[in-house]
GROMACS .gro file of N, CA and C in nm:
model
  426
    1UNK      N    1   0.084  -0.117   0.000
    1UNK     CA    2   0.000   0.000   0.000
    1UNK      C    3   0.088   0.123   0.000
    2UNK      N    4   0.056   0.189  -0.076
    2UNK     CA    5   0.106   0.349  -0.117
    2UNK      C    6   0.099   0.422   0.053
    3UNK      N    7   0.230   0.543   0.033
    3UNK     CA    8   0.168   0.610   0.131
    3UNK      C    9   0.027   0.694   0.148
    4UNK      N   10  -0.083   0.686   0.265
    4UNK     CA   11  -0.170   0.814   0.141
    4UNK      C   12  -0.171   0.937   0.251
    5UNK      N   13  -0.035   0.972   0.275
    5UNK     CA   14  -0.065   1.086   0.352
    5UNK      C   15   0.017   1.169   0.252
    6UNK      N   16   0.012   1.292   0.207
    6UNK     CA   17   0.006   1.380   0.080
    6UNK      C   18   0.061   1.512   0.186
    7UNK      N   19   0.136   1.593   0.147
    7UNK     CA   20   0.173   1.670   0.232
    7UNK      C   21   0.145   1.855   0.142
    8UNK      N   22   0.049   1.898   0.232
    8UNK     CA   23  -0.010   1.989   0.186
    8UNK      C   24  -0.019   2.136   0.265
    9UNK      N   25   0.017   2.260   0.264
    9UNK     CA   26   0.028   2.390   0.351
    9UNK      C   27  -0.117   2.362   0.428
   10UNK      N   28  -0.067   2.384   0.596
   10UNK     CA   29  -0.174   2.383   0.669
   10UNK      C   30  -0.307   2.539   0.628
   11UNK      N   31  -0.282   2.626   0.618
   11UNK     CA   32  -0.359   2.764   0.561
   11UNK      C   33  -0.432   2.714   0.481
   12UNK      N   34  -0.430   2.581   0.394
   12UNK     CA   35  -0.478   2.551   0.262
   12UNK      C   36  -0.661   2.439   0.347
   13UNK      N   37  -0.756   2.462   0.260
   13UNK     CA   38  -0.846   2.407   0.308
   13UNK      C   39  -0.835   2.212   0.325
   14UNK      N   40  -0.882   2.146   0.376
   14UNK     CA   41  -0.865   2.015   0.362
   14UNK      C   42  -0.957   1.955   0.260
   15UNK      N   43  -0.899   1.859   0.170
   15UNK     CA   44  -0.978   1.802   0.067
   15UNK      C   45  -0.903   1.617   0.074
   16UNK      N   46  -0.942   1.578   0.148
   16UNK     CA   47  -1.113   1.502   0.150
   16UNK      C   48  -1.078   1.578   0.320
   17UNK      N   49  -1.222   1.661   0.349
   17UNK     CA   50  -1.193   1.694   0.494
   17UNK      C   51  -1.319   1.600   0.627
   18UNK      N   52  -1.330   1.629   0.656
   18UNK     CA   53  -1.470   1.549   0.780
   18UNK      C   54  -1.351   1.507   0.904
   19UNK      N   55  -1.385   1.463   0.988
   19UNK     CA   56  -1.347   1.354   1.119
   19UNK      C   57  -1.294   1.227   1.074
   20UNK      N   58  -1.408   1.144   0.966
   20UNK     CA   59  -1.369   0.990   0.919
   20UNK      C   60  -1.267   1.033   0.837
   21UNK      N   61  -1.235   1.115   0.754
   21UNK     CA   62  -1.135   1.124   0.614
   21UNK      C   63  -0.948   1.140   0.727
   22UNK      N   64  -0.979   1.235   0.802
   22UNK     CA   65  -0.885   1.298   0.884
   22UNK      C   66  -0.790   1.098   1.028
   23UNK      N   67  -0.899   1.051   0.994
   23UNK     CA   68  -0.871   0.937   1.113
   23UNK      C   69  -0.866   0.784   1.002
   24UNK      N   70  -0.816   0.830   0.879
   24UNK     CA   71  -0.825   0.634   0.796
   24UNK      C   72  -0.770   0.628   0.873
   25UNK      N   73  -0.751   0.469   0.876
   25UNK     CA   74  -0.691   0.392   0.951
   25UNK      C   75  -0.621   0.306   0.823
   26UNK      N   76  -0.481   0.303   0.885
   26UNK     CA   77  -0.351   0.309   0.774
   26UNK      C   78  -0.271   0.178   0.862
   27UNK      N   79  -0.348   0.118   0.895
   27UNK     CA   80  -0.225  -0.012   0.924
   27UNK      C   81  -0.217  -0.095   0.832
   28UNK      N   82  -0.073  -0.151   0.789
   28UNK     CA   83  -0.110  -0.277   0.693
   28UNK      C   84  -0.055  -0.380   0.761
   29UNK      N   85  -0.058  -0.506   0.653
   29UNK     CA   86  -0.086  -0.659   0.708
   29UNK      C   87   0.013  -0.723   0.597
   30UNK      N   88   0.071  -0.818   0.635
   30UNK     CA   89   0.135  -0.923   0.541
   30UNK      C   90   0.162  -1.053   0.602
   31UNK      N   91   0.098  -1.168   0.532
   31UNK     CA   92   0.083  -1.279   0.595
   31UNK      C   93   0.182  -1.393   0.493
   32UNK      N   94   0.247  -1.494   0.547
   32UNK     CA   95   0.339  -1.580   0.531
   32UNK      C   96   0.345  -1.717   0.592
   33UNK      N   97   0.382  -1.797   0.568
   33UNK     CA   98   0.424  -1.935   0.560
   33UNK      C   99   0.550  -1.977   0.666
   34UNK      N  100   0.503  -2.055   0.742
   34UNK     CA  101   0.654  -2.043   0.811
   34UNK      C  102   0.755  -2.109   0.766
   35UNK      N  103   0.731  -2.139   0.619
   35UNK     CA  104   0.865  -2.152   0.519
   35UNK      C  105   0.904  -1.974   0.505
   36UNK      N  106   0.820  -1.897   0.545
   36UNK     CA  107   0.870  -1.766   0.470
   36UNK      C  108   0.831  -1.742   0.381
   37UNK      N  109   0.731  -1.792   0.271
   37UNK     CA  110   0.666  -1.802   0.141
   37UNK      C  111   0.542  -1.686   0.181
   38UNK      N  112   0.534  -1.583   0.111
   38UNK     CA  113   0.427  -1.426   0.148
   38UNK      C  114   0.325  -1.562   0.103
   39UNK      N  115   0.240  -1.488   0.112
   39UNK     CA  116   0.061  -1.533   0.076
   39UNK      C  117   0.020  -1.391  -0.002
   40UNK      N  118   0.007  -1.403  -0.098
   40UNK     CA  119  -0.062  -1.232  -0.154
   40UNK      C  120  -0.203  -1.203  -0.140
   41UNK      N  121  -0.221  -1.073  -0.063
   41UNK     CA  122  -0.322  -1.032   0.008
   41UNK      C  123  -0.362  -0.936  -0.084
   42UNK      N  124  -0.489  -0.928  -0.193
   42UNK     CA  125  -0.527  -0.840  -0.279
   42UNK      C  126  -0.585  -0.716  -0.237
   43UNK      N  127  -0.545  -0.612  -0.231
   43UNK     CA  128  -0.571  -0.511  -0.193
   43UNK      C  129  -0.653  -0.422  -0.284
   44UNK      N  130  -0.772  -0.434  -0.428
   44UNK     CA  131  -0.802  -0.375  -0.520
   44UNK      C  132  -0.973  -0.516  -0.530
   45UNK      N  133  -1.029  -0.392  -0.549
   45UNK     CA  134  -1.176  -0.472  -0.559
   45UNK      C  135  -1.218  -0.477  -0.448
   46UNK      N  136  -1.208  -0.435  -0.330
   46UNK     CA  137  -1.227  -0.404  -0.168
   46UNK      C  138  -1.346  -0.326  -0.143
   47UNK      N  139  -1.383  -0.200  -0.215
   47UNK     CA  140  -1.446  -0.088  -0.160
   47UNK      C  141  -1.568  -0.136  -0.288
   48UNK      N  142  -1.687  -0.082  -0.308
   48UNK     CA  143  -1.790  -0.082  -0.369
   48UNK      C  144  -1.756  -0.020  -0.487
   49UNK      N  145  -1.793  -0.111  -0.606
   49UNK     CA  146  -1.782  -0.039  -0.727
   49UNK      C  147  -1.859   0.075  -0.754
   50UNK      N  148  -1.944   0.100  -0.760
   50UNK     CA  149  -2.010   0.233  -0.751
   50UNK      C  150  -1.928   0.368  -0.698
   51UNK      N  151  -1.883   0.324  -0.553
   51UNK     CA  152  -1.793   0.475  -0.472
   51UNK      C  153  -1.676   0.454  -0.533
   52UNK      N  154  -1.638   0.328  -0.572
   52UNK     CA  155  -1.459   0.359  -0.704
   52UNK      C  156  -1.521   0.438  -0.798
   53UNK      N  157  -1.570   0.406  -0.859
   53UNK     CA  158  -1.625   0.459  -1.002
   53UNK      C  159  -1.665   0.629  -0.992
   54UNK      N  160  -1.756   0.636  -0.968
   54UNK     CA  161  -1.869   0.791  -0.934
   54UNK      C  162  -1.803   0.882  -0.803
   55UNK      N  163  -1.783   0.827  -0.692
   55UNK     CA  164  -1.769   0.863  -0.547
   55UNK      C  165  -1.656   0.936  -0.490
   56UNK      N  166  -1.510   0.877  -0.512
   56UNK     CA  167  -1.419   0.898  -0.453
   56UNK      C  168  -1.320   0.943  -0.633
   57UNK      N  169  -1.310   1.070  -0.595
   57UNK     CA  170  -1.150   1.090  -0.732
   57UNK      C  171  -1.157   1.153  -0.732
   58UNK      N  172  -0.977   1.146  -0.738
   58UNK     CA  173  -0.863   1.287  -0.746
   58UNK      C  174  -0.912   1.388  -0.814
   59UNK      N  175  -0.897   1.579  -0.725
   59UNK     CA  176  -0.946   1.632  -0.849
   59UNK      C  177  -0.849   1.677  -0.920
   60UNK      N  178  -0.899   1.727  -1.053
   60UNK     CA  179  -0.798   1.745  -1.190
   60UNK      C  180  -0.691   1.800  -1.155
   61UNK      N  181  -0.590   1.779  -1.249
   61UNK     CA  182  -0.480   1.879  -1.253
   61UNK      C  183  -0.347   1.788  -1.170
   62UNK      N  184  -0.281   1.870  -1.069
   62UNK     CA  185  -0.199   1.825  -1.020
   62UNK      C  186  -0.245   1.780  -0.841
   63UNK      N  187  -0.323   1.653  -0.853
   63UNK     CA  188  -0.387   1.665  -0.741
   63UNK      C  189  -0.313   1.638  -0.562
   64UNK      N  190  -0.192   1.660  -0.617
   64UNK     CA  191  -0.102   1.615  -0.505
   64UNK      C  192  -0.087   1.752  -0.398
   65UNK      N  193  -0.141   1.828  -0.500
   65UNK     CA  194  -0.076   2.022  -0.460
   65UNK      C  195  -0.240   2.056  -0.371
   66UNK      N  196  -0.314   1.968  -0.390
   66UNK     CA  197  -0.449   1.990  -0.330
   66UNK      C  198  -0.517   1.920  -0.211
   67UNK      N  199  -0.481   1.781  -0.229
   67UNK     CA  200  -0.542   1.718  -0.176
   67UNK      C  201  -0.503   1.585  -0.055
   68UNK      N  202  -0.421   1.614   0.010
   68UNK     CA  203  -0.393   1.551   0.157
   68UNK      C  204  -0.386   1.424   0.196
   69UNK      N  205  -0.450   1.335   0.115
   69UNK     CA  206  -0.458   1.192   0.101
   69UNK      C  207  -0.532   1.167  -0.068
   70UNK      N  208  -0.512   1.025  -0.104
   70UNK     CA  209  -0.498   1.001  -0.217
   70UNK      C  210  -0.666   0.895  -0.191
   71UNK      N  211  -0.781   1.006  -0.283
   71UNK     CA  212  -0.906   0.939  -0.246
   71UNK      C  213  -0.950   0.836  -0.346
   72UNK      N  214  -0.863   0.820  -0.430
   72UNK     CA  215  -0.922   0.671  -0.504
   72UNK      C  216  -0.821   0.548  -0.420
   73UNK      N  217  -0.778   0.547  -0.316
   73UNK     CA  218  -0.700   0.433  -0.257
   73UNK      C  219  -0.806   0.368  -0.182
   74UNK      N  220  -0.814   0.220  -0.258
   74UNK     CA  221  -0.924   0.150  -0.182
   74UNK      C  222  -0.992   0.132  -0.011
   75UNK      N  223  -0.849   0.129   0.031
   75UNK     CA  224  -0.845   0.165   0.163
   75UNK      C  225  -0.924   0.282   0.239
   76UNK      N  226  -0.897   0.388   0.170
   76UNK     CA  227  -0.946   0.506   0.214
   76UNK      C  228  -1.108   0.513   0.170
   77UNK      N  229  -1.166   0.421   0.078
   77UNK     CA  230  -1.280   0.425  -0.007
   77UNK      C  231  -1.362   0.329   0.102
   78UNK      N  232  -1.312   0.254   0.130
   78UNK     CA  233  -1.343   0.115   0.230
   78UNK      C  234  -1.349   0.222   0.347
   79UNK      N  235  -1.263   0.272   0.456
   79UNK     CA  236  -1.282   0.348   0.583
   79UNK      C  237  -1.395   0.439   0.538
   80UNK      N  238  -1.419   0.542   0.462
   80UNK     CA  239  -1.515   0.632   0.464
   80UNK      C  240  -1.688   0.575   0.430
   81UNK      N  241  -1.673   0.434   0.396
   81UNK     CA  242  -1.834   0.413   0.438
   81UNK      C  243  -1.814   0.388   0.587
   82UNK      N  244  -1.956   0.445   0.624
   82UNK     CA  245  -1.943   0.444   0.745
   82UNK      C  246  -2.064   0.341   0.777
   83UNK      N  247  -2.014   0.274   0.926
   83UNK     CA  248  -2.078   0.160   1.037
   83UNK      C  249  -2.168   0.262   1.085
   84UNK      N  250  -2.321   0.173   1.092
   84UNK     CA  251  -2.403   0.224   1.177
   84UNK      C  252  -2.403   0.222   1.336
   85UNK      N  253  -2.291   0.096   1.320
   85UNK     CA  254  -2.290   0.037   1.497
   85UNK      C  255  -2.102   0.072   1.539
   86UNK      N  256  -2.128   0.096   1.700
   86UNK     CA  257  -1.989   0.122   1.751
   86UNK      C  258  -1.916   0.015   1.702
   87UNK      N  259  -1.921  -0.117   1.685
   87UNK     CA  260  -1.842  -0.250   1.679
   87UNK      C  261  -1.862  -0.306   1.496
   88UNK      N  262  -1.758  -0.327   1.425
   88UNK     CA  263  -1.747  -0.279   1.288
   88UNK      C  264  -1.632  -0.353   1.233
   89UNK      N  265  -1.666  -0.434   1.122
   89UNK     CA  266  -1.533  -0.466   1.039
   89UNK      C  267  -1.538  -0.374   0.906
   90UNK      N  268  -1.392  -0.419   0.894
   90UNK     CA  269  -1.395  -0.345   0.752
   90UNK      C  270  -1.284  -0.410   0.681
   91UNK      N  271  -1.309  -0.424   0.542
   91UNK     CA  272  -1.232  -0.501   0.441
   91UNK      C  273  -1.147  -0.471   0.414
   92UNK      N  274  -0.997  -0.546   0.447
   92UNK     CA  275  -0.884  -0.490   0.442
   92UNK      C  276  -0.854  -0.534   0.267
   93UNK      N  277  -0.872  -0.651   0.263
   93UNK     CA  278  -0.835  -0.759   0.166
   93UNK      C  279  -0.847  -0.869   0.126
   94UNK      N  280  -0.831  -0.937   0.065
   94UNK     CA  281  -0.881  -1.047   0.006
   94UNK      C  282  -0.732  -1.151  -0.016
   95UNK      N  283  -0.776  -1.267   0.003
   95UNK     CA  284  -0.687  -1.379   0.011
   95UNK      C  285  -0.742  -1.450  -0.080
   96UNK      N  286  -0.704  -1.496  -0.216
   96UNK     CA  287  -0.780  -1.557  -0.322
   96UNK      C  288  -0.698  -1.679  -0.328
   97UNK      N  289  -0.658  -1.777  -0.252
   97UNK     CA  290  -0.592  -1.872  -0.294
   97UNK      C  291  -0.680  -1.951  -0.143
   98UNK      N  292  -0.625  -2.097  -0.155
   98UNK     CA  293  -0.677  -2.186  -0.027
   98UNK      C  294  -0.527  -2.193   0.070
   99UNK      N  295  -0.584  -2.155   0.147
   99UNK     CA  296  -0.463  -2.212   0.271
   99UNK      C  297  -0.456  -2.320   0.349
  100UNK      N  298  -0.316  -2.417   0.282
  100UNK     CA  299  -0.307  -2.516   0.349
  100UNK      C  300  -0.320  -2.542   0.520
  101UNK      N  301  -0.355  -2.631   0.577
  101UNK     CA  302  -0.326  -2.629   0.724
  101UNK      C  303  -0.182  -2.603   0.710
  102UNK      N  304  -0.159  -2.550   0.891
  102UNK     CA  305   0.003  -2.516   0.918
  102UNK      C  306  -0.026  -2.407   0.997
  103UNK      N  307   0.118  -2.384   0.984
  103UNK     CA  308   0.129  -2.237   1.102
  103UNK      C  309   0.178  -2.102   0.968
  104UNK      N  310   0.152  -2.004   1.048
  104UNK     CA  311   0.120  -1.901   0.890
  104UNK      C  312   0.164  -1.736   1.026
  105UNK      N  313   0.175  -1.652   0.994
  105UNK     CA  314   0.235  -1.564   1.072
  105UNK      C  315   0.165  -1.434   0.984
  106UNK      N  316   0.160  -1.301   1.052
  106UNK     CA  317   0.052  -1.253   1.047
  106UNK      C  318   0.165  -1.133   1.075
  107UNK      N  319   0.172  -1.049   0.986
  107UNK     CA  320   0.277  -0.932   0.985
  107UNK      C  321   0.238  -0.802   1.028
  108UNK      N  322   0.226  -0.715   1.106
  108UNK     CA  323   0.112  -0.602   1.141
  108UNK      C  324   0.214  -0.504   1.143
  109UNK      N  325   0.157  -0.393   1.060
  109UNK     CA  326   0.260  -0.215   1.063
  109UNK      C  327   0.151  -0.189   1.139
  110UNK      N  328   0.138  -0.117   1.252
  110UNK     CA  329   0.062  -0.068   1.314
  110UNK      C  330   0.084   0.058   1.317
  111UNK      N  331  -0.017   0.123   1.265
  111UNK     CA  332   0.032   0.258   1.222
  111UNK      C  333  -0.069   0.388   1.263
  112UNK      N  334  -0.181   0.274   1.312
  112UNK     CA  335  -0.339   0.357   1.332
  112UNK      C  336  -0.361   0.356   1.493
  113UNK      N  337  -0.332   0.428   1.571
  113UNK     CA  338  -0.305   0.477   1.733
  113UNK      C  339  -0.502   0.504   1.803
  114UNK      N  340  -0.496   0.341   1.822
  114UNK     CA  341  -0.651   0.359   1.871
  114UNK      C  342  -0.647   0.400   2.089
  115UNK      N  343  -0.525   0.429   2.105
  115UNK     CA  344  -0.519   0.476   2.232
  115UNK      C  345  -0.635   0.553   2.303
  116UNK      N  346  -0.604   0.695   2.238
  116UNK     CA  347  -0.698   0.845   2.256
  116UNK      C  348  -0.830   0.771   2.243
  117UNK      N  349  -0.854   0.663   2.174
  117UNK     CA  350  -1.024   0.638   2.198
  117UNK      C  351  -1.068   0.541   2.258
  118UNK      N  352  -0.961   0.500   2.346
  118UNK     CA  353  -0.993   0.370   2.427
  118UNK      C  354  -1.049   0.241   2.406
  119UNK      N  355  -0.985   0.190   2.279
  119UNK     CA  356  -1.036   0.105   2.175
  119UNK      C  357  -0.960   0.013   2.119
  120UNK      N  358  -1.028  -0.103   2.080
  120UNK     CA  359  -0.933  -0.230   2.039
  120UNK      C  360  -0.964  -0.251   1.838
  121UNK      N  361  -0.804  -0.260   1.828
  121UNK     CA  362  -0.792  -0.346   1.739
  121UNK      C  363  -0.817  -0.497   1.707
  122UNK      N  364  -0.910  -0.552   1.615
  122UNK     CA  365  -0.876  -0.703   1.575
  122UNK      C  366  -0.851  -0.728   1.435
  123UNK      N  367  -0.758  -0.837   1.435
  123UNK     CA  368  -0.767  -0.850   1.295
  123UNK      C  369  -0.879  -1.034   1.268
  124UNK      N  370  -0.950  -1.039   1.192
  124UNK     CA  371  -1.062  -1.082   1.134
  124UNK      C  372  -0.973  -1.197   0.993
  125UNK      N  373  -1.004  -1.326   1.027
  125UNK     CA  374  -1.015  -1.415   0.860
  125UNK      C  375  -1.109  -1.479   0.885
  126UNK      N  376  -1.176  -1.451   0.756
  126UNK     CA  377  -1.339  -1.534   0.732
  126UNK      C  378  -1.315  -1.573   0.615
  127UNK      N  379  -1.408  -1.659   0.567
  127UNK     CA  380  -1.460  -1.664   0.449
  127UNK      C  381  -1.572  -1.643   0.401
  128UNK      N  382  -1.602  -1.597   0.239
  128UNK     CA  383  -1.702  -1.614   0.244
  128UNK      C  384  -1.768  -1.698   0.115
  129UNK      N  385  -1.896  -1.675   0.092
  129UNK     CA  386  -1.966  -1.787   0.003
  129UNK      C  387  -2.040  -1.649  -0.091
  130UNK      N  388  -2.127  -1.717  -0.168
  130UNK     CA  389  -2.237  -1.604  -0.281
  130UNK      C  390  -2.287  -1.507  -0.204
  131UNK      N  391  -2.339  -1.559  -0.074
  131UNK     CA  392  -2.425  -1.463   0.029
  131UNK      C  393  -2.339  -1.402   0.077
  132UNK      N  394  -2.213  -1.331   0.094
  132UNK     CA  395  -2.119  -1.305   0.130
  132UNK      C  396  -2.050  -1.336   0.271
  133UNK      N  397  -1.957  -1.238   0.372
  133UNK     CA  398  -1.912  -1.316   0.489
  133UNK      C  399  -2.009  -1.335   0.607
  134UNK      N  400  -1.909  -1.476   0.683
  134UNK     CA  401  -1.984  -1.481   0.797
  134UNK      C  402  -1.960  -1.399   0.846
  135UNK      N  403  -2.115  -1.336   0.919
  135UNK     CA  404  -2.112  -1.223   1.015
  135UNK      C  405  -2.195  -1.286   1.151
  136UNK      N  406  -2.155  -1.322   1.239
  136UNK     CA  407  -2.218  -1.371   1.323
  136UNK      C  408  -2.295  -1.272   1.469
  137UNK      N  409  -2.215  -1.143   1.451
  137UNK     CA  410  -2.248  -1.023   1.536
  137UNK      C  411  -2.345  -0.966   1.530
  138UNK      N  412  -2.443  -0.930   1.411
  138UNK     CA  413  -2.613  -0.907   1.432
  138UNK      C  414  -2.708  -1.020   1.432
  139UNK      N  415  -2.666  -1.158   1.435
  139UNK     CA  416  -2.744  -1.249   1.502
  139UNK      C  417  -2.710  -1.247   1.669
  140UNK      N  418  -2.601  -1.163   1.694
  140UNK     CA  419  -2.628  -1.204   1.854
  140UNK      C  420  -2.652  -1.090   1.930
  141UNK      N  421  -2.640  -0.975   1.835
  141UNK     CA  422  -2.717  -0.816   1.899
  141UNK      C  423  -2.866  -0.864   1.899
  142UNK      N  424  -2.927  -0.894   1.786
  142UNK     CA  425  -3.066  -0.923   1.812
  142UNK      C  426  -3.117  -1.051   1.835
   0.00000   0.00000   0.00000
């Protein structure tokens, strides 16, 4: 993953600005084999085609001189829909291959400081099927 912090004169207005745009959450992940063999974790096709397409993009010109983070990065497209509920996953990536049994190691840049909000990180592997992932957390809210 690209950096997407964009370095821009504070005097200058913020573009993408809000609370959610100002707080992505920028940790990444890389998972491996304890031969050491990566597993490639697809990071593209994540966020809703519709908000890639119509929703989220750079504006014209030289958009680096404008704009503070880089808003077609799936990542950033994925954080800005927003959870109706305090407790929330969100799609980092996709693992398109089968993983053998074994032991497998789980690489974390932790880069997103959930301290100030008194709050936990997890990281999440599911799978899923046509109906998409298991979500087992609004069968046990209601």
């Amino acid at each position: 993953m690209e950096d997407l912090q964009v370095s821009t004169e504070s005097s200058r207005p913020a573009n993408p600005c809000g609370l959610v745009a100002k707080t992505v959450f920028n940790d990444t992940f890389a998972l491996e084999k304890e031969s050491g063999e990566q597993i490639a974790i697809k990071e593209t096709e994540i966020s809703w085609k519709t908000d890639r397409e119509r929703k989220f993009k750079r504006l014209e010109g030289n958009w680096t001189e404008k704009q503070w983070l880089d808003v077609e990065d799936e990542h950033f497209i994925v954080w800005m829909r927003i959870s109706g509920l305090p407790q929330f996953r969100k799609l980092w990536g996709r693992i398109e291959q089968d993983l053998e049994a074994g032991e497998y190691f789980l690489n974390v840049q932790s880069n997103y400081d959930v301290s100030f909000l008194e709050a936990e990180k997890w990281v999440v592997l599911s799978n899923t099927n046509v109906l998409g992932g298991d979500n087992t957390f609004l069968g046990s809210v209601y």
